[in-house]
Amino acid sequence: MRNIFTLQKDYTLLRGCRQLVLPLDMEYLIPSDDQVRLLSQFVDSMWLGGLYWTYHRMEKENQATPRQMLKLLIYAYMNHIYSTRRMEEACRRDINFMWLLEGKQVPDHTTFARFRSLHFAPCAQELMGEMAEFLYRSGEISGETIFIDGTKIEACANKYTFVWKKAVTKNLEKLLLKLAAFVESCEALYGIKVVYHDQVQLRHVKKLRKKLYAMKESENIEFVHGTGRRKSLLQKSIETLEGYLEKLKEYTKKLHICGERNSYSKTDPDATFMRMKEDAMGNGQLKAGYNLQHGVDSEYVVWVRVGPERTDTTTLIPFLENLNGQLGWLFSYKKVTADAGYESEENYSYLEGKGMESYIKPSNYEVSKSRKYRKDIGRMENMAYDSERDVYMCHEGRELTVEGVKKQRTQTGYERETTIYSCVDCTGCPCKKECIKGNHSKKPIEERKKRLYVSKKFIEYRREDQERIESEEGQELRMNRSIQAEGSFGDLKQARGFRRFMSRGKENVKAEAVLLAMAYDIEKLHHKIQSERTGSHLFPIKKSA
């Protein structure tokens, strides 16, 4: 076999008679309509003052500037590259990445990671607002109607690292009982008095600890450890007390991390365990994740929010508050379109108070069309209502009068008023089993009577909202919500294959979500320019001939 080359480190010595090929400028190798050119011009037009303020000192001359680093990061997310090592690899091999670097030194993967977490994350929302402002002033977003939707994305956390608030609370209660019994036993054993009332508090435990250590010093007791050494009774008591205090500190810290949540992950304390649509095992396994909310206008993601909520109902108000706080000076949305997961009396009341029209699909909208629903005589919607007398009439013609009014406070602090209606007399009713639901009551069906729990304010909100969504404008907005808002998540999860965050911590996760949104918006702007669709906001309803 002929020896073609020798083994050596410098491979350029073996290139033979290859000549240097022109052109040297990569400008000629990139098409004029490539989206990397649009990205570069877009980022060059941004102010980026908040990004530069995160630097205490600027980098060296041959290193990439913060503006160039932002270009590289967004372009990487546009090309489905989320790993910082793959970003470094792309800068060495991809011509478009080299063009963005403009001859500067290739950043390593740690530089990308530091830029994303230390410099981009603190000003991610500000940059997102700056992009939305540019799109609004360019006439690309309307500033009138926003389509909101949410999804759950898995966190960068291990599966079985859960901490449950309920379990910690239960263990804490057991520990406090042990501490109270231990204090009582120490008082009897050592003849000391630390509790003068029947309630043991933390200060009493600290006082006991101080006295036990004072006894150790006064009696010159030396603590021993190891096999064959017998511990004194005082040493055992002090070690037991220290173990209890250590556990108390641990449980208190876990409850503080949980806050209002019911769980968190040990590897990512900001992540909450929730059910995902991606259930490979088919057993409804909980995974640590985040609730990602998108606000879409004219096919562009104008705002994002990352939260620990397991449902979308309580995310609407914080999302709109956050959006108005950043972009309220520029424009304010008058129409909010969302799916059935956002329907609640609190959300309806908030939108009415802010002067916004709600186009929220009622949670019973689809099921109310079924025959089973319409024939259910136990439902309030299928009963006649006399507004003058405030009385419901059941299937058998018996009246349900007001029994009382109950006020409830929701988890978010909203006070809801519920009117309770009860049947005057249900005895001998032949439809009792079909009318009264629930098989877990201790009372037999013969002794029970029909009750309705009605929120009059919620019913009125739902009626007005349903009139809006069934109008021609409402149908157009609902169709666009399914195309634009759900389309953004379809592109994110299916086209881009992004189903798990790469970073840990809420701020870093939010930075990733903003990068994904900015990459999506640049690509959307590119496609609109090339297809000559700029300035279009809504897809029209196709009417049959």
Coordinates of C-alpha atoms in Angstrom, one line a residue:
M1 CA 0.0 0.0 0.0
R2 CA 1.3 3.4 -1.0
N3 CA 2.0 5.8 2.0
I4 CA -0.1 8.8 1.2
F5 CA 0.7 11.0 4.2
T6 CA 2.6 11.0 7.5
L7 CA 1.0 11.4 10.9
Q8 CA 1.6 14.9 12.2
K9 CA -0.3 17.7 14.0
D10 CA -0.2 20.3 11.3
Y11 CA -2.5 19.1 8.5
T12 CA -1.9 22.1 6.3
L13 CA 1.5 20.7 5.4
L14 CA -0.1 18.0 3.5
R15 CA -2.4 20.0 1.3
G16 CA -0.2 19.5 -1.7
C17 CA -0.5 21.9 -4.6
R18 CA -3.9 23.4 -3.7
Q19 CA -4.1 27.1 -4.5
L20 CA -5.8 29.9 -2.5
V21 CA -9.3 30.3 -4.0
L22 CA -11.0 33.7 -4.4
P23 CA -13.1 35.4 -3.1
L24 CA -11.8 35.8 0.4
D25 CA -14.7 38.0 1.4
M26 CA -17.6 35.8 2.7
E27 CA -20.0 38.6 1.8
Y28 CA -20.3 37.1 -1.7
L29 CA -21.1 33.6 -0.5
I30 CA -24.3 34.7 1.4
P31 CA -27.4 35.2 -0.7
S32 CA -28.9 38.7 -0.7
D33 CA -32.2 37.5 0.7
D34 CA -30.8 35.3 3.4
Q35 CA -32.5 35.7 6.8
V36 CA -29.1 36.2 8.5
R37 CA -28.8 39.6 6.8
L38 CA -32.2 40.6 8.2
L39 CA -31.2 39.5 11.6
S40 CA -28.0 41.5 11.5
Q41 CA -29.8 44.7 10.3
F42 CA -32.5 44.2 12.9
V43 CA -30.1 43.9 15.9
D44 CA -28.0 46.8 14.6
S45 CA -31.0 49.0 14.8
M46 CA -31.7 48.1 18.4
W47 CA -30.4 50.3 21.3
L48 CA -29.2 47.5 23.6
G49 CA -28.4 49.9 26.4
G50 CA -29.6 47.5 29.1
L51 CA -27.4 44.8 27.6
Y52 CA -24.3 46.9 27.7
W53 CA -24.9 48.0 31.2
T54 CA -24.5 44.4 32.5
Y55 CA -20.8 44.6 31.6
H56 CA -18.4 46.1 34.1
R57 CA -15.7 46.3 31.5
M58 CA -15.8 45.7 27.7
E59 CA -14.1 42.7 26.1
K60 CA -10.8 42.8 24.3
E61 CA -10.6 44.1 20.7
N62 CA -10.4 40.7 19.0
Q63 CA -13.4 39.3 21.0
A64 CA -17.0 39.5 19.9
T65 CA -19.0 42.5 21.1
P66 CA -22.2 42.1 23.1
R67 CA -24.2 43.1 19.9
Q68 CA -22.4 40.3 18.0
M69 CA -23.0 37.8 20.8
L70 CA -26.7 38.6 20.7
K71 CA -26.7 38.1 16.9
L72 CA -25.0 34.7 17.3
L73 CA -27.3 33.6 20.0
I74 CA -30.5 34.5 18.2
Y75 CA -29.3 33.0 15.0
A76 CA -28.4 29.8 16.8
Y77 CA -31.9 29.5 18.1
M78 CA -33.2 30.3 14.6
N79 CA -31.3 27.2 13.4
H80 CA -32.5 24.9 16.3
I81 CA -29.2 25.1 18.0
Y82 CA -29.6 25.4 21.8
S83 CA -26.5 23.8 23.2
T84 CA -23.6 26.2 23.7
R85 CA -21.1 23.6 22.5
R86 CA -22.9 23.3 19.2
M87 CA -23.0 27.1 19.0
E88 CA -19.2 27.1 19.3
E89 CA -19.0 24.4 16.7
A90 CA -21.2 26.3 14.3
C91 CA -19.1 29.4 14.6
R92 CA -16.1 27.4 13.4
R93 CA -17.9 25.7 10.5
D94 CA -20.9 27.7 9.4
I95 CA -20.3 30.6 7.0
N96 CA -23.3 32.6 8.3
F97 CA -22.0 32.5 11.8
M98 CA -18.5 33.5 10.6
W99 CA -20.1 36.4 8.7
L100 CA -21.8 37.6 12.0
L101 CA -18.5 37.4 13.8
E102 CA -16.9 39.8 11.3
G103 CA -13.4 38.2 11.7
K104 CA -13.5 38.2 15.5
Q105 CA -12.2 35.3 17.7
V106 CA -14.7 32.4 18.0
P107 CA -16.3 32.5 21.5
D108 CA -16.1 29.2 23.4
H109 CA -19.1 27.4 24.9
T110 CA -18.5 28.9 28.4
T111 CA -18.6 32.4 26.9
F112 CA -22.0 31.7 25.3
A113 CA -23.3 30.2 28.6
R114 CA -22.1 33.2 30.6
F115 CA -23.5 35.7 28.1
R116 CA -26.9 34.0 28.2
S117 CA -27.2 33.8 32.0
L118 CA -25.2 36.8 33.2
H119 CA -25.8 39.4 30.5
F120 CA -28.8 38.5 28.5
A121 CA -31.1 37.2 31.3
P122 CA -31.2 40.4 33.4
C123 CA -32.4 42.5 30.4
A124 CA -34.3 39.8 28.4
Q125 CA -37.7 41.4 28.9
E126 CA -36.4 44.9 28.0
L127 CA -35.0 43.5 24.7
M128 CA -38.3 41.7 24.0
G129 CA -40.1 45.0 24.5
E130 CA -37.6 46.8 22.3
M131 CA -38.4 44.3 19.5
A132 CA -42.1 44.7 20.0
E133 CA -41.7 48.4 19.8
F134 CA -39.9 48.2 16.5
L135 CA -42.6 45.9 15.0
Y136 CA -45.3 48.2 16.2
R137 CA -43.7 51.3 14.7
S138 CA -43.1 49.4 11.5
G139 CA -46.8 48.6 11.2
E140 CA -46.2 44.9 11.6
I141 CA -48.3 44.4 14.8
S142 CA -51.7 46.0 15.3
G143 CA -51.7 46.8 19.0
E144 CA -55.4 46.1 19.2
T145 CA -56.0 42.3 19.6
I146 CA -53.7 39.9 21.4
F147 CA -54.1 36.1 21.2
I148 CA -52.9 34.3 24.4
D149 CA -52.1 30.7 24.8
G150 CA -49.9 28.6 27.1
T151 CA -48.0 25.3 27.2
K152 CA -45.9 23.3 29.6
I153 CA -42.2 22.7 28.9
E154 CA -40.0 20.3 30.9
A155 CA -37.4 21.8 33.1
C156 CA -33.7 20.9 33.2
A157 CA -34.2 18.8 36.3
N158 CA -34.0 15.2 37.3
K159 CA -37.2 13.1 37.4
Y160 CA -37.2 11.9 41.0
T161 CA -36.0 15.0 42.8
F162 CA -39.5 16.2 44.0
V163 CA -40.2 17.8 47.3
W164 CA -43.9 17.9 48.2
K165 CA -45.2 20.7 50.4
K166 CA -47.8 18.5 52.0
A167 CA -45.3 15.8 53.0
V168 CA -42.9 18.5 54.5
T169 CA -45.8 20.1 56.5
K170 CA -46.8 16.7 57.8
N171 CA -43.2 15.8 58.8
L172 CA -42.8 19.3 60.4
E173 CA -45.9 18.7 62.6
K174 CA -44.4 15.4 63.8
L175 CA -41.1 17.0 64.5
L176 CA -42.7 19.7 66.6
L177 CA -44.5 17.1 68.7
K178 CA -41.2 15.3 69.2
L179 CA -39.5 18.6 70.2
A180 CA -42.2 19.3 72.8
A181 CA -41.9 15.8 74.3
F182 CA -38.1 16.1 74.3
V183 CA -38.2 19.4 76.1
E184 CA -40.6 17.9 78.7
S185 CA -38.3 14.9 79.2
C186 CA -35.2 17.0 79.6
E187 CA -36.9 19.2 82.2
A188 CA -37.7 16.1 84.2
L189 CA -34.3 14.4 83.7
Y190 CA -32.0 17.3 84.5
G191 CA -34.2 19.2 86.9
I192 CA -34.3 22.4 84.8
K193 CA -37.3 24.7 83.9
V194 CA -37.5 26.4 80.6
V195 CA -41.3 26.3 79.9
Y196 CA -43.6 28.2 82.3
H197 CA -46.7 27.8 80.3
D198 CA -48.1 24.8 78.5
Q199 CA -46.9 25.9 75.1
V200 CA -43.4 25.1 73.8
Q201 CA -41.9 27.8 71.5
L202 CA -38.7 28.0 69.6
R203 CA -37.2 30.3 72.1
H204 CA -37.7 27.6 74.8
V205 CA -35.8 25.1 72.7
K206 CA -32.9 27.5 72.2
K207 CA -32.9 28.2 76.0
L208 CA -32.8 24.4 76.7
R209 CA -29.9 24.0 74.2
K210 CA -28.0 26.8 76.0
K211 CA -28.5 25.2 79.4
L212 CA -27.5 21.8 78.2
Y213 CA -24.2 23.2 76.9
A214 CA -23.7 25.1 80.1
M215 CA -24.1 21.8 82.1
K216 CA -21.5 20.2 79.8
E217 CA -19.0 23.0 80.6
S218 CA -19.7 23.0 84.3
E219 CA -19.3 19.2 84.7
N220 CA -16.3 19.0 82.3
I221 CA -18.0 16.3 80.2
E222 CA -16.0 15.3 77.1
F223 CA -17.9 14.0 74.1
V224 CA -16.7 10.7 72.7
H225 CA -17.3 9.0 69.3
G226 CA -16.4 5.7 67.8
T227 CA -16.8 2.0 68.5
G228 CA -16.4 0.8 72.1
R229 CA -17.0 4.2 73.6
R230 CA -20.1 4.8 75.7
K231 CA -21.7 8.2 75.3
S232 CA -23.0 10.0 78.4
L233 CA -26.7 10.8 78.8
L234 CA -26.0 14.5 78.4
Q235 CA -24.2 13.9 75.1
K236 CA -27.1 11.8 73.8
S237 CA -29.5 14.6 74.7
I238 CA -27.5 17.3 73.0
E239 CA -27.0 15.3 69.9
T240 CA -30.7 14.5 69.7
L241 CA -31.5 18.2 70.1
E242 CA -29.1 19.2 67.4
G243 CA -30.6 16.6 65.1
Y244 CA -34.1 18.0 65.7
L245 CA -32.9 21.6 65.1
E246 CA -31.2 20.6 61.9
K247 CA -34.3 18.9 60.7
L248 CA -36.4 22.0 61.7
K249 CA -34.1 24.2 59.7
E250 CA -34.3 21.9 56.7
Y251 CA -38.1 21.7 56.7
T252 CA -38.4 25.5 57.2
K253 CA -36.1 26.1 54.2
K254 CA -38.1 23.7 52.0
L255 CA -41.4 25.4 52.9
H256 CA -39.8 28.8 52.1
I257 CA -38.7 27.5 48.7
C258 CA -42.2 26.1 48.0
G259 CA -43.9 29.3 48.8
E260 CA -47.4 29.1 47.3
R261 CA -46.5 26.1 45.2
N262 CA -47.2 22.5 46.2
S263 CA -43.8 21.1 45.0
Y264 CA -40.4 21.9 43.6
S265 CA -37.4 20.0 42.3
K266 CA -34.1 19.7 44.2
T267 CA -32.0 20.2 41.1
D268 CA -34.1 23.3 39.9
P269 CA -35.9 24.8 42.9
D270 CA -37.9 27.2 40.6
A271 CA -39.4 24.3 38.7
T272 CA -42.8 22.9 39.8
F273 CA -44.0 19.3 39.2
M274 CA -46.9 19.2 36.8
R275 CA -48.5 16.9 34.3
M276 CA -47.2 17.1 30.7
K277 CA -48.8 16.1 27.5
E278 CA -45.7 14.1 26.6
D279 CA -46.4 11.0 28.8
A280 CA -44.2 8.2 27.4
M281 CA -45.0 5.8 30.2
G282 CA -48.8 6.4 29.9
N283 CA -49.2 6.6 33.7
G284 CA -49.7 10.3 34.2
Q285 CA -46.2 10.8 35.7
L286 CA -45.5 14.3 37.0
K287 CA -42.4 16.1 35.7
A288 CA -40.7 19.3 36.8
G289 CA -41.6 22.0 34.3
Y290 CA -42.6 25.6 33.7
N291 CA -45.8 27.1 32.3
L292 CA -44.8 29.2 29.2
Q293 CA -47.3 31.8 28.0
H294 CA -47.2 33.5 24.6
G295 CA -49.0 36.7 23.6
V296 CA -49.3 36.8 19.8
D297 CA -50.3 39.7 17.6
S298 CA -50.2 39.6 13.8
E299 CA -48.3 36.3 13.9
Y300 CA -45.5 37.8 16.1
V301 CA -44.9 36.8 19.7
V302 CA -45.0 40.2 21.4
W303 CA -44.6 39.0 25.0
V304 CA -43.7 35.8 26.9
R305 CA -44.1 34.8 30.6
V306 CA -42.7 31.9 32.5
G307 CA -44.5 30.8 35.7
P308 CA -45.1 27.8 38.1
E309 CA -48.9 27.6 37.5
R310 CA -50.2 24.2 36.6
T311 CA -53.2 25.6 34.8
D312 CA -53.7 28.6 32.6
T313 CA -56.6 30.2 34.6
T314 CA -54.4 32.2 37.0
T315 CA -51.8 33.2 34.4
L316 CA -53.9 35.8 32.4
I317 CA -53.8 38.7 34.9
P318 CA -50.1 38.5 35.7
F319 CA -49.4 38.2 32.0
L320 CA -51.4 41.3 31.0
E321 CA -50.0 43.2 34.0
N322 CA -46.4 42.4 33.0
L323 CA -47.2 43.3 29.3
N324 CA -48.8 46.6 30.2
G325 CA -45.9 47.4 32.5
Q326 CA -43.4 47.1 29.7
L327 CA -45.4 48.3 26.6
G328 CA -48.4 50.1 28.1
W329 CA -46.7 53.5 27.3
L330 CA -46.7 52.6 23.6
F331 CA -50.1 50.9 23.1
S332 CA -52.8 49.0 25.0
Y333 CA -54.7 46.0 23.8
K334 CA -58.5 46.4 23.7
K335 CA -59.4 42.8 22.7
V336 CA -58.1 39.7 24.5
T337 CA -58.7 36.3 22.8
A338 CA -58.0 33.1 24.7
D339 CA -59.2 29.5 24.9
A340 CA -61.5 27.9 27.5
G341 CA -58.6 27.3 30.0
Y342 CA -58.6 31.0 30.8
E343 CA -62.3 31.4 31.7
S344 CA -63.0 32.5 35.3
E345 CA -65.0 35.2 37.0
E346 CA -61.9 36.9 38.2
N347 CA -60.5 37.2 34.6
Y348 CA -63.8 38.5 33.3
S349 CA -63.9 41.1 36.0
Y350 CA -60.3 42.2 35.5
L351 CA -60.7 42.6 31.7
E352 CA -63.9 44.6 32.2
G353 CA -62.2 46.9 34.8
K354 CA -59.3 47.6 32.3
G355 CA -61.7 48.4 29.5
M356 CA -60.8 45.3 27.5
E357 CA -63.2 43.1 25.5
S358 CA -62.9 39.4 26.3
Y359 CA -63.2 36.8 23.6
I360 CA -62.7 33.8 25.8
K361 CA -64.3 30.5 24.8
P362 CA -66.6 29.2 27.6
S363 CA -65.4 26.0 29.2
N364 CA -68.8 24.4 28.5
Y365 CA -69.1 25.7 24.9
E366 CA -68.4 22.4 23.1
V367 CA -70.1 20.0 25.5
S368 CA -73.2 22.2 25.6
K369 CA -73.9 21.2 22.0
S370 CA -74.2 17.5 22.9
R371 CA -77.5 15.8 23.3
K372 CA -76.6 14.4 26.6
Y373 CA -75.9 17.9 28.0
R374 CA -79.1 19.3 26.7
K375 CA -81.2 16.5 28.2
D376 CA -79.5 16.6 31.7
I377 CA -82.4 17.9 33.8
G378 CA -80.2 18.4 36.8
R379 CA -78.2 21.2 35.1
M380 CA -79.0 24.9 35.8
E381 CA -78.8 25.7 32.1
N382 CA -81.7 23.4 31.4
M383 CA -84.0 24.9 34.0
A384 CA -86.4 27.8 33.6
Y385 CA -85.5 31.0 35.5
D386 CA -87.9 33.7 36.7
S387 CA -85.7 36.8 37.0
E388 CA -88.4 38.8 38.8
R389 CA -88.9 36.3 41.6
D390 CA -85.3 35.0 41.4
V391 CA -86.6 31.4 41.3
Y392 CA -85.5 28.4 39.2
M393 CA -88.1 25.9 38.0
C394 CA -87.1 22.2 37.7
H395 CA -88.2 19.6 35.2
E396 CA -91.1 18.6 37.4
G397 CA -92.3 22.2 37.8
R398 CA -91.0 22.6 41.4
E399 CA -89.5 25.8 42.5
L400 CA -85.9 26.3 43.7
T401 CA -85.7 29.4 45.9
V402 CA -82.8 31.3 47.4
E403 CA -81.5 29.6 50.5
G404 CA -78.6 31.9 51.2
V405 CA -75.5 33.7 49.8
K406 CA -72.0 32.4 50.3
K407 CA -68.9 34.5 49.8
Q408 CA -65.6 32.7 48.9
R409 CA -62.1 33.9 48.4
T410 CA -60.1 32.3 45.7
Q411 CA -56.4 31.3 45.9
T412 CA -55.5 34.7 44.2
G413 CA -57.5 36.7 46.7
Y414 CA -60.5 37.4 44.5
E415 CA -63.9 37.4 46.4
R416 CA -66.7 35.6 44.7
E417 CA -70.3 35.6 45.7
T418 CA -72.3 32.4 45.2
T419 CA -76.1 32.2 45.6
I420 CA -77.5 28.9 46.8
Y421 CA -80.9 27.8 45.5
S422 CA -82.7 24.8 47.1
C423 CA -85.9 23.0 46.2
V424 CA -88.8 23.6 48.6
D425 CA -89.9 20.0 48.5
C426 CA -88.3 17.1 46.6
T427 CA -90.3 14.3 48.3
G428 CA -91.9 11.9 45.9
C429 CA -90.2 13.3 42.8
P430 CA -89.9 10.6 40.1
C431 CA -86.9 12.3 38.5
K432 CA -84.9 12.6 41.7
K433 CA -82.1 10.2 40.8
E434 CA -81.6 11.9 37.4
C435 CA -81.7 15.4 38.9
I436 CA -79.5 15.0 42.1
K437 CA -76.0 14.0 41.2
G438 CA -73.3 12.5 43.5
N439 CA -73.1 9.1 45.0
H440 CA -70.8 9.9 47.9
S441 CA -73.2 11.6 50.2
K442 CA -73.9 10.0 53.6
K443 CA -77.6 10.9 53.3
P444 CA -79.8 8.5 51.3
I445 CA -81.3 9.8 48.1
E446 CA -84.7 10.0 49.7
E447 CA -83.6 12.5 52.3
R448 CA -81.7 14.8 49.9
K449 CA -83.0 17.8 48.1
K450 CA -81.8 19.6 45.0
R451 CA -79.4 22.5 45.4
L452 CA -77.9 24.9 42.9
Y453 CA -74.8 27.0 43.4
V454 CA -75.0 30.0 41.1
S455 CA -72.6 32.9 40.6
K456 CA -74.9 35.5 39.0
K457 CA -72.0 37.8 38.0
F458 CA -70.1 34.9 36.3
I459 CA -73.3 33.9 34.4
E460 CA -73.7 37.4 33.1
Y461 CA -70.1 37.7 32.1
R462 CA -70.3 34.3 30.3
R463 CA -73.5 35.3 28.4
E464 CA -72.0 38.6 27.2
D465 CA -68.8 36.8 26.2
Q466 CA -70.6 34.1 24.3
E467 CA -72.5 36.7 22.3
R468 CA -69.1 38.2 21.3
I469 CA -67.4 35.0 20.3
E470 CA -70.4 33.9 18.2
S471 CA -70.5 37.2 16.2
E472 CA -68.7 37.4 12.9
E473 CA -65.8 39.3 14.5
G474 CA -65.6 36.7 17.3
Q475 CA -65.4 33.8 14.8
E476 CA -62.6 35.5 13.0
L477 CA -60.6 36.2 16.2
R478 CA -61.1 32.6 17.4
M479 CA -59.9 31.2 14.1
N480 CA -56.8 33.5 14.2
R481 CA -56.1 32.5 17.8
S482 CA -55.9 28.8 16.8
I483 CA -53.7 29.7 13.8
Q484 CA -51.4 32.3 15.4
A485 CA -51.1 31.5 19.2
E486 CA -51.2 27.7 18.9
G487 CA -49.1 27.9 15.7
S488 CA -46.3 29.5 17.7
F489 CA -46.2 26.6 20.1
G490 CA -46.5 24.1 17.2
D491 CA -43.4 25.7 15.6
L492 CA -41.6 25.7 18.9
K493 CA -42.2 22.1 19.9
Q494 CA -42.6 20.3 16.6
A495 CA -40.6 22.2 14.0
R496 CA -37.8 23.4 16.3
G497 CA -37.9 20.3 18.5
F498 CA -37.7 22.3 21.7
R499 CA -39.3 20.3 24.5
R500 CA -36.9 20.8 27.4
F501 CA -35.1 23.9 28.7
M502 CA -31.3 23.9 28.8
S503 CA -30.9 26.2 31.8
R504 CA -31.9 26.1 35.4
G505 CA -33.5 28.9 37.4
K506 CA -36.5 31.0 36.5
E507 CA -34.5 33.9 35.2
N508 CA -32.4 31.7 32.9
V509 CA -35.5 29.9 31.7
K510 CA -37.2 33.2 30.9
A511 CA -34.1 34.2 28.9
E512 CA -34.4 31.1 26.8
A513 CA -38.1 31.7 26.3
V514 CA -37.3 35.3 25.1
L515 CA -34.6 34.0 22.7
L516 CA -37.0 31.5 21.2
A517 CA -39.6 34.3 20.7
M518 CA -37.1 36.7 19.2
A519 CA -35.8 34.0 16.8
Y520 CA -39.4 33.1 15.9
D521 CA -40.2 36.8 15.2
I522 CA -37.2 37.4 13.0
E523 CA -38.0 34.3 10.9
K524 CA -41.7 35.3 10.7
L525 CA -40.7 38.8 9.5
H526 CA -38.3 37.3 6.9
H527 CA -41.1 35.0 5.5
K528 CA -43.6 37.9 5.4
I529 CA -41.1 40.1 3.5
Q530 CA -40.3 37.4 1.0
S531 CA -43.9 36.5 0.5
E532 CA -45.0 40.2 0.3
R533 CA -47.4 39.9 3.3
T534 CA -46.0 42.7 5.4
G535 CA -48.6 44.7 7.2
S536 CA -51.2 41.9 7.4
H537 CA -52.7 41.3 10.8
L538 CA -55.5 38.7 10.6
F539 CA -56.3 35.8 8.4
P540 CA -59.8 36.3 6.8
I541 CA -62.5 33.7 7.1
K542 CA -62.9 31.7 3.9
K543 CA -66.6 31.8 3.0
S544 CA -68.1 29.1 0.9
A545 CA -69.8 30.1 -2.4

